[in-house]
C-alpha positions as YAML, in Angstrom:
chain: A
units: angstrom
residues:
- id: 1
  name: UNK
  ca: [52.64, 144.25, 186.13]
- id: 2
  name: UNK
  ca: [54.27, 141.48, 188.46]
- id: 3
  name: UNK
  ca: [55.93, 138.54, 187.24]
- id: 4
  name: UNK
  ca: [56.79, 135.06, 189.10]
- id: 5
  name: UNK
  ca: [60.33, 133.07, 187.39]
- id: 6
  name: UNK
  ca: [61.13, 129.57, 188.29]
- id: 7
  name: UNK
  ca: [65.18, 129.53, 187.77]
- id: 8
  name: UNK
  ca: [67.68, 126.85, 188.80]
- id: 9
  name: UNK
  ca: [66.67, 123.87, 189.20]
- id: 10
  name: UNK
  ca: [65.20, 121.65, 192.89]
- id: 11
  name: UNK
  ca: [67.32, 119.33, 194.71]
- id: 12
  name: UNK
  ca: [65.77, 116.22, 196.88]
- id: 13
  name: UNK
  ca: [67.28, 114.98, 200.57]
- id: 14
  name: UNK
  ca: [68.94, 111.02, 201.16]
- id: 15
  name: UNK
  ca: [69.17, 112.49, 204.66]
- id: 16
  name: UNK
  ca: [70.42, 115.23, 206.42]
- id: 17
  name: UNK
  ca: [73.66, 115.54, 204.15]
- id: 18
  name: UNK
  ca: [73.48, 113.85, 201.22]
- id: 19
  name: UNK
  ca: [70.85, 114.87, 198.08]
- id: 20
  name: UNK
  ca: [69.71, 114.26, 195.24]
- id: 21
  name: UNK
  ca: [69.68, 117.28, 192.69]
- id: 22
  name: UNK
  ca: [70.96, 118.46, 188.67]
- id: 23
  name: UNK
  ca: [72.74, 120.36, 186.54]
- id: 24
  name: UNK
  ca: [70.46, 124.00, 186.16]
- id: 25
  name: UNK
  ca: [72.28, 126.74, 186.83]
- id: 26
  name: UNK
  ca: [69.30, 129.56, 187.07]
- id: 27
  name: UNK
  ca: [70.62, 131.41, 184.27]
- id: 28
  name: UNK
  ca: [68.80, 131.37, 181.58]
- id: 29
  name: UNK
  ca: [66.21, 132.96, 184.71]
- id: 30
  name: UNK
  ca: [68.29, 135.62, 185.38]
- id: 31
  name: UNK
  ca: [68.48, 136.66, 182.39]
- id: 32
  name: UNK
  ca: [64.70, 136.74, 181.55]
- id: 33
  name: UNK
  ca: [64.28, 138.28, 185.20]
- id: 34
  name: UNK
  ca: [67.01, 141.07, 183.58]
- id: 35
  name: UNK
  ca: [65.47, 141.93, 180.23]
- id: 36
  name: UNK
  ca: [61.31, 141.09, 181.85]
- id: 37
  name: UNK
  ca: [62.66, 144.25, 184.80]
- id: 38
  name: UNK
  ca: [61.75, 147.55, 183.54]
- id: 39
  name: UNK
  ca: [58.13, 146.75, 182.62]
- id: 40
  name: UNK
  ca: [57.10, 145.01, 185.74]
- id: 41
  name: UNK
  ca: [55.87, 146.34, 188.64]
- id: 42
  name: UNK
  ca: [57.28, 142.91, 190.70]
- id: 43
  name: UNK
  ca: [59.26, 140.17, 189.59]
- id: 44
  name: UNK
  ca: [58.49, 137.18, 192.31]
- id: 45
  name: UNK
  ca: [61.59, 135.25, 191.86]
- id: 46
  name: UNK
  ca: [61.82, 131.51, 192.97]
- id: 47
  name: UNK
  ca: [64.88, 130.19, 192.88]
- id: 48
  name: UNK
  ca: [66.48, 126.34, 193.74]
- id: 49
  name: UNK
  ca: [69.74, 126.57, 195.93]
- id: 50
  name: UNK
  ca: [72.74, 127.04, 193.38]
- id: 51
  name: UNK
  ca: [71.12, 129.25, 190.81]
- id: 52
  name: UNK
  ca: [73.04, 132.60, 189.81]
- id: 53
  name: UNK
  ca: [70.66, 135.75, 191.05]
- id: 54
  name: UNK
  ca: [69.90, 138.96, 188.99]
- id: 55
  name: UNK
  ca: [70.20, 142.34, 191.29]
- id: 56
  name: UNK
  ca: [67.16, 143.95, 190.62]
- id: 57
  name: UNK
  ca: [66.04, 146.77, 192.48]
- id: 58
  name: UNK
  ca: [62.23, 145.58, 191.56]
- id: 59
  name: UNK
  ca: [62.04, 141.39, 192.56]
- id: 60
  name: UNK
  ca: [61.02, 139.88, 195.62]
- id: 61
  name: UNK
  ca: [63.48, 136.37, 195.87]
- id: 62
  name: UNK
  ca: [61.87, 133.40, 196.89]
- id: 63
  name: UNK
  ca: [64.62, 130.40, 198.13]
- id: 64
  name: UNK
  ca: [63.84, 126.90, 198.10]
- id: 65
  name: UNK
  ca: [65.08, 124.12, 197.77]
- id: 66
  name: UNK
  ca: [61.98, 120.74, 196.60]
- id: 67
  name: UNK
  ca: [59.31, 120.25, 194.59]
- id: 68
  name: UNK
  ca: [57.32, 120.34, 198.14]
- id: 69
  name: UNK
  ca: [58.57, 123.75, 199.26]
- id: 70
  name: UNK
  ca: [58.55, 125.20, 195.34]
- id: 71
  name: UNK
  ca: [54.29, 124.04, 195.36]
- id: 72
  name: UNK
  ca: [53.96, 125.46, 198.99]
- id: 73
  name: UNK
  ca: [55.63, 129.10, 197.87]
- id: 74
  name: UNK
  ca: [53.62, 128.47, 194.47]
- id: 75
  name: UNK
  ca: [50.67, 128.21, 196.01]
- id: 76
  name: UNK
  ca: [50.99, 130.66, 198.35]
- id: 77
  name: UNK
  ca: [51.75, 133.32, 195.67]
- id: 78
  name: UNK
  ca: [48.80, 132.07, 193.02]
- id: 79
  name: UNK
  ca: [46.32, 132.37, 195.65]
- id: 80
  name: UNK
  ca: [47.99, 135.32, 197.58]
- id: 81
  name: UNK
  ca: [49.34, 138.08, 194.50]
- id: 82
  name: UNK
  ca: [47.93, 138.36, 190.87]
- id: 83
  name: UNK
  ca: [50.25, 137.76, 187.99]
- id: 84
  name: UNK
  ca: [50.26, 138.64, 184.53]
- id: 85
  name: UNK
  ca: [52.92, 136.10, 183.75]
- id: 86
  name: UNK
  ca: [54.51, 132.84, 185.11]
- id: 87
  name: UNK
  ca: [57.71, 131.80, 183.27]
- id: 88
  name: UNK
  ca: [58.47, 128.45, 184.48]
- id: 89
  name: UNK
  ca: [62.20, 127.51, 183.46]
- id: 90
  name: UNK
  ca: [62.78, 125.79, 187.27]
- id: 91
  name: UNK
  ca: [64.31, 122.40, 186.08]
- id: 92
  name: UNK
  ca: [61.60, 120.02, 188.64]
- id: 93
  name: UNK
  ca: [62.69, 116.53, 190.17]
- id: 94
  name: UNK
  ca: [60.70, 114.64, 188.31]
- id: 95
  name: UNK
  ca: [60.76, 112.48, 191.40]
- id: 96
  name: UNK
  ca: [61.53, 112.49, 195.42]
- id: 97
  name: UNK
  ca: [62.96, 110.07, 198.41]
- id: 98
  name: UNK
  ca: [60.11, 107.31, 199.18]
- id: 99
  name: UNK
  ca: [62.82, 105.17, 201.20]
- id: 100
  name: UNK
  ca: [66.63, 103.96, 201.44]
- id: 101
  name: UNK
  ca: [67.06, 100.73, 202.66]
- id: 102
  name: UNK
  ca: [70.31, 98.64, 202.43]
- id: 103
  name: UNK
  ca: [70.91, 95.24, 199.98]
- id: 104
  name: UNK
  ca: [70.81, 92.78, 202.97]
- id: 105
  name: UNK
  ca: [67.58, 94.42, 204.55]
- id: 106
  name: UNK
  ca: [65.44, 94.48, 201.91]
- id: 107
  name: UNK
  ca: [66.86, 90.64, 200.29]
- id: 108
  name: UNK
  ca: [65.85, 89.33, 203.85]
- id: 109
  name: UNK
  ca: [62.52, 91.47, 204.03]
- id: 110
  name: UNK
  ca: [61.66, 89.53, 200.37]
- id: 111
  name: UNK
  ca: [62.78, 86.23, 201.32]
- id: 112
  name: UNK
  ca: [60.57, 86.49, 204.43]
- id: 113
  name: UNK
  ca: [56.97, 87.15, 202.21]
- id: 114
  name: UNK
  ca: [57.75, 84.92, 199.59]
- id: 115
  name: UNK
  ca: [58.17, 82.07, 201.76]
- id: 116
  name: UNK
  ca: [54.88, 82.68, 203.10]
- id: 117
  name: UNK
  ca: [53.57, 82.66, 200.24]
- id: 118
  name: UNK
  ca: [52.46, 79.75, 198.47]
- id: 119
  name: UNK
  ca: [52.26, 78.70, 194.57]
- id: 120
  name: UNK
  ca: [54.38, 81.67, 193.29]
- id: 121
  name: UNK
  ca: [54.86, 81.90, 189.41]
- id: 122
  name: UNK
  ca: [56.93, 84.76, 187.73]
- id: 123
  name: UNK
  ca: [53.82, 87.09, 187.27]
- id: 124
  name: UNK
  ca: [52.46, 86.91, 191.08]
- id: 125
  name: UNK
  ca: [56.83, 87.10, 192.16]
- id: 126
  name: UNK
  ca: [56.59, 90.29, 190.02]
- id: 127
  name: UNK
  ca: [53.35, 91.38, 192.01]
- id: 128
  name: UNK
  ca: [54.35, 90.67, 194.77]
- id: 129
  name: UNK
  ca: [57.92, 92.26, 194.43]
- id: 130
  name: UNK
  ca: [56.50, 95.37, 193.02]
- id: 131
  name: UNK
  ca: [53.89, 95.73, 196.12]
- id: 132
  name: UNK
  ca: [56.61, 95.07, 198.64]
- id: 133
  name: UNK
  ca: [58.61, 97.96, 197.12]
- id: 134
  name: UNK
  ca: [56.42, 100.21, 197.15]
- id: 135
  name: UNK
  ca: [54.64, 99.97, 200.32]
- id: 136
  name: UNK
  ca: [58.03, 99.06, 202.16]
- id: 137
  name: UNK
  ca: [57.99, 101.73, 205.13]
- id: 138
  name: UNK
  ca: [60.46, 102.26, 208.25]
- id: 139
  name: UNK
  ca: [60.71, 104.26, 210.56]
- id: 140
  name: UNK
  ca: [65.55, 104.39, 210.36]
- id: 141
  name: UNK
  ca: [65.23, 105.33, 206.57]
- id: 142
  name: UNK
  ca: [64.25, 108.92, 206.90]
- id: 143
  name: UNK
  ca: [65.09, 112.63, 205.30]
- id: 144
  name: UNK
  ca: [65.33, 113.33, 208.93]
- id: 145
  name: UNK
  ca: [68.90, 111.73, 209.35]
- id: 146
  name: UNK
  ca: [72.10, 110.74, 208.07]
- id: 147
  name: UNK
  ca: [72.36, 106.94, 206.76]
- id: 148
  name: UNK
  ca: [75.31, 104.86, 208.07]
- id: 149
  name: UNK
  ca: [77.76, 103.76, 205.73]
- id: 150
  name: UNK
  ca: [77.29, 100.34, 206.97]
- id: 151
  name: UNK
  ca: [76.18, 98.60, 203.09]
- id: 152
  name: UNK
  ca: [77.80, 98.16, 201.15]
- id: 153
  name: UNK
  ca: [75.23, 99.20, 198.61]
- id: 154
  name: UNK
  ca: [72.37, 101.33, 199.60]
- id: 155
  name: UNK
  ca: [69.12, 101.05, 197.69]
- id: 156
  name: UNK
  ca: [66.79, 104.75, 197.48]
- id: 157
  name: UNK
  ca: [63.31, 104.31, 196.21]
- id: 158
  name: UNK
  ca: [62.66, 107.30, 194.26]
- id: 159
  name: UNK
  ca: [58.53, 107.99, 194.32]
- id: 160
  name: UNK
  ca: [56.70, 110.66, 191.50]
- id: 161
  name: UNK
  ca: [56.68, 114.41, 192.67]
- id: 162
  name: UNK
  ca: [53.46, 116.34, 192.10]
- id: 163
  name: UNK
  ca: [54.05, 117.93, 188.97]
- id: 164
  name: UNK
  ca: [54.36, 121.75, 189.77]
- id: 165
  name: UNK
  ca: [53.32, 123.03, 186.46]
- id: 166
  name: UNK
  ca: [49.87, 121.37, 186.27]
- id: 167
  name: UNK
  ca: [48.58, 123.10, 189.44]
- id: 168
  name: UNK
  ca: [49.60, 125.99, 188.35]
- id: 169
  name: UNK
  ca: [46.71, 127.15, 185.92]
- id: 170
  name: UNK
  ca: [44.37, 125.83, 188.67]
- id: 171
  name: UNK
  ca: [45.88, 128.62, 191.33]
- id: 172
  name: UNK
  ca: [45.42, 131.72, 189.05]
- id: 173
  name: UNK
  ca: [43.80, 130.67, 185.65]
- id: 174
  name: UNK
  ca: [43.39, 134.09, 183.97]
- id: 175
  name: UNK
  ca: [48.03, 133.90, 184.04]
- id: 176
  name: UNK
  ca: [49.56, 134.21, 180.98]
- id: 177
  name: UNK
  ca: [51.86, 130.30, 181.76]
- id: 178
  name: UNK
  ca: [55.29, 129.44, 179.71]
- id: 179
  name: UNK
  ca: [56.52, 126.51, 180.53]
- id: 180
  name: UNK
  ca: [59.73, 124.65, 179.92]
- id: 181
  name: UNK
  ca: [60.28, 121.32, 178.05]
- id: 182
  name: UNK
  ca: [63.49, 119.87, 177.71]
- id: 183
  name: UNK
  ca: [64.83, 116.92, 175.84]
- id: 184
  name: UNK
  ca: [68.07, 115.00, 174.76]
- id: 185
  name: UNK
  ca: [68.91, 114.63, 171.07]
- id: 186
  name: UNK
  ca: [65.89, 114.78, 169.17]
- id: 187
  name: UNK
  ca: [64.58, 115.75, 165.81]
- id: 188
  name: UNK
  ca: [63.05, 118.85, 166.19]
- id: 189
  name: UNK
  ca: [59.20, 117.04, 165.61]
- id: 190
  name: UNK
  ca: [59.73, 115.39, 169.01]
- id: 191
  name: UNK
  ca: [60.16, 118.57, 171.04]
- id: 192
  name: UNK
  ca: [57.22, 120.06, 169.10]
- id: 193
  name: UNK
  ca: [55.18, 116.81, 169.19]
- id: 194
  name: UNK
  ca: [56.45, 117.68, 173.51]
- id: 195
  name: UNK
  ca: [55.24, 121.04, 173.57]
- id: 196
  name: UNK
  ca: [51.52, 120.51, 172.29]
- id: 197
  name: UNK
  ca: [51.48, 117.38, 174.71]
- id: 198
  name: UNK
  ca: [52.64, 119.18, 177.72]
- id: 199
  name: UNK
  ca: [50.63, 122.77, 176.48]
- id: 200
  name: UNK
  ca: [47.21, 120.19, 176.57]
- id: 201
  name: UNK
  ca: [48.24, 118.56, 179.52]
- id: 202
  name: UNK
  ca: [48.85, 121.56, 181.78]
- id: 203
  name: UNK
  ca: [46.95, 123.98, 180.58]
- id: 204
  name: UNK
  ca: [49.49, 126.11, 179.58]
- id: 205
  name: UNK
  ca: [50.12, 129.28, 176.94]
- id: 206
  name: UNK
  ca: [54.04, 128.41, 175.70]
- id: 207
  name: UNK
  ca: [56.02, 125.75, 175.99]
- id: 208
  name: UNK
  ca: [59.67, 126.90, 175.47]
- id: 209
  name: UNK
  ca: [61.48, 123.69, 174.21]
- id: 210
  name: UNK
  ca: [65.07, 123.16, 174.18]
- id: 211
  name: UNK
  ca: [66.97, 119.81, 173.17]
- id: 212
  name: UNK
  ca: [69.73, 119.94, 175.41]
- id: 213
  name: UNK
  ca: [72.77, 119.24, 173.27]
- id: 214
  name: UNK
  ca: [72.40, 121.93, 171.06]
- id: 215
  name: UNK
  ca: [72.99, 124.93, 174.61]
- id: 216
  name: UNK
  ca: [75.64, 125.37, 176.05]
- id: 217
  name: UNK
  ca: [77.65, 128.79, 177.23]
- id: 218
  name: UNK
  ca: [76.94, 130.65, 174.18]
- id: 219
  name: UNK
  ca: [74.18, 129.12, 172.04]
- id: 220
  name: UNK
  ca: [70.36, 128.21, 173.60]
- id: 221
  name: UNK
  ca: [68.92, 126.63, 171.33]
- id: 222
  name: UNK
  ca: [64.24, 126.26, 171.77]
- id: 223
  name: UNK
  ca: [61.65, 126.77, 170.02]
- id: 224
  name: UNK
  ca: [58.13, 128.83, 171.10]
- id: 225
  name: UNK
  ca: [55.75, 126.67, 170.72]
- id: 226
  name: UNK
  ca: [51.50, 127.07, 171.27]
- id: 227
  name: UNK
  ca: [49.22, 124.99, 170.78]
- id: 228
  name: UNK
  ca: [49.05, 126.11, 167.10]
- id: 229
  name: UNK
  ca: [52.85, 125.19, 166.27]
- id: 230
  name: UNK
  ca: [56.41, 126.78, 166.63]
- id: 231
  name: UNK
  ca: [56.18, 130.38, 167.03]
- id: 232
  name: UNK
  ca: [59.51, 131.70, 167.52]
- id: 233
  name: UNK
  ca: [62.68, 130.35, 166.91]
- id: 234
  name: UNK
  ca: [65.63, 130.84, 169.25]
- id: 235
  name: UNK
  ca: [69.26, 130.67, 169.60]
- id: 236
  name: UNK
  ca: [70.40, 132.43, 172.57]
- id: 237
  name: UNK
  ca: [69.06, 132.94, 176.14]
- id: 238
  name: UNK
  ca: [68.91, 136.70, 175.18]
- id: 239
  name: UNK
  ca: [67.29, 135.40, 171.98]
- id: 240
  name: UNK
  ca: [64.38, 133.65, 174.49]
- id: 241
  name: UNK
  ca: [64.76, 136.45, 176.91]
- id: 242
  name: UNK
  ca: [63.69, 138.69, 174.18]
- id: 243
  name: UNK
  ca: [61.24, 136.86, 172.97]
- id: 244
  name: UNK
  ca: [59.26, 135.87, 175.83]
- id: 245
  name: UNK
  ca: [59.04, 139.78, 176.94]
- id: 246
  name: UNK
  ca: [57.20, 140.23, 173.85]
- id: 247
  name: UNK
  ca: [54.98, 137.29, 173.96]
- id: 248
  name: UNK
  ca: [53.79, 139.15, 177.50]
- id: 249
  name: UNK
  ca: [53.57, 142.75, 176.34]
- id: 250
  name: UNK
  ca: [51.86, 141.68, 173.43]
- id: 251
  name: UNK
  ca: [49.18, 139.58, 175.44]
- id: 252
  name: UNK
  ca: [49.60, 142.82, 178.11]
- id: 253
  name: UNK
  ca: [48.59, 145.04, 175.54]
- id: 254
  name: UNK
  ca: [44.75, 143.08, 174.27]
- id: 255
  name: UNK
  ca: [44.08, 142.35, 177.79]
- id: 256
  name: UNK
  ca: [44.92, 146.38, 178.36]
...
């Protein structure tokens, strides 16, 4: 049995020395890998730059940085290896860099466009600005170079990043897909509703839904949700690791 686990968080470069990141540590992924390892032939472990790592003899590490790195690595593994289950616990950025621009350059560009556009009303102006922000492109502001700190303000424009979880079943339709959903300070009913939406949208088998307000060093409350609703309640990272192992082994037994 081969398992693929993603852990930690992605980072998105703003330039060659700056990046956007999240607070993910990878501790949950590490605990899941350590729990699953004795049952696995190979654990394929994709991790972000700041993730803590398990020490296992049957683990293969795949370090990544950005969402695009993650997409490339997961596609390569899932189209070349037989994977019993994917545990996608990584905190993946929803956005990636589109471009950066100083407030002065942006103001000049918008002023020039507006000046050459007659008969502006509020709706036309709104659409015009939105179009300019979307279409703006310059070789001066890419993630390849270091942005100079000459401007008082730097505007960082982010674009939607690809949804990796949405592609997993396309790359390997028969794998068991367990995704994660993190919300902040919401009732359990909203957690479950969002989890079920994610299951439908991404063809996931289960979603581990958790609330940031119920996560700390000693506690990690979560619910395991299927299309039917809540399957299991968890209270610690160890609970989650044990529960996911049970689900995967049960699936393996059914398909033996």
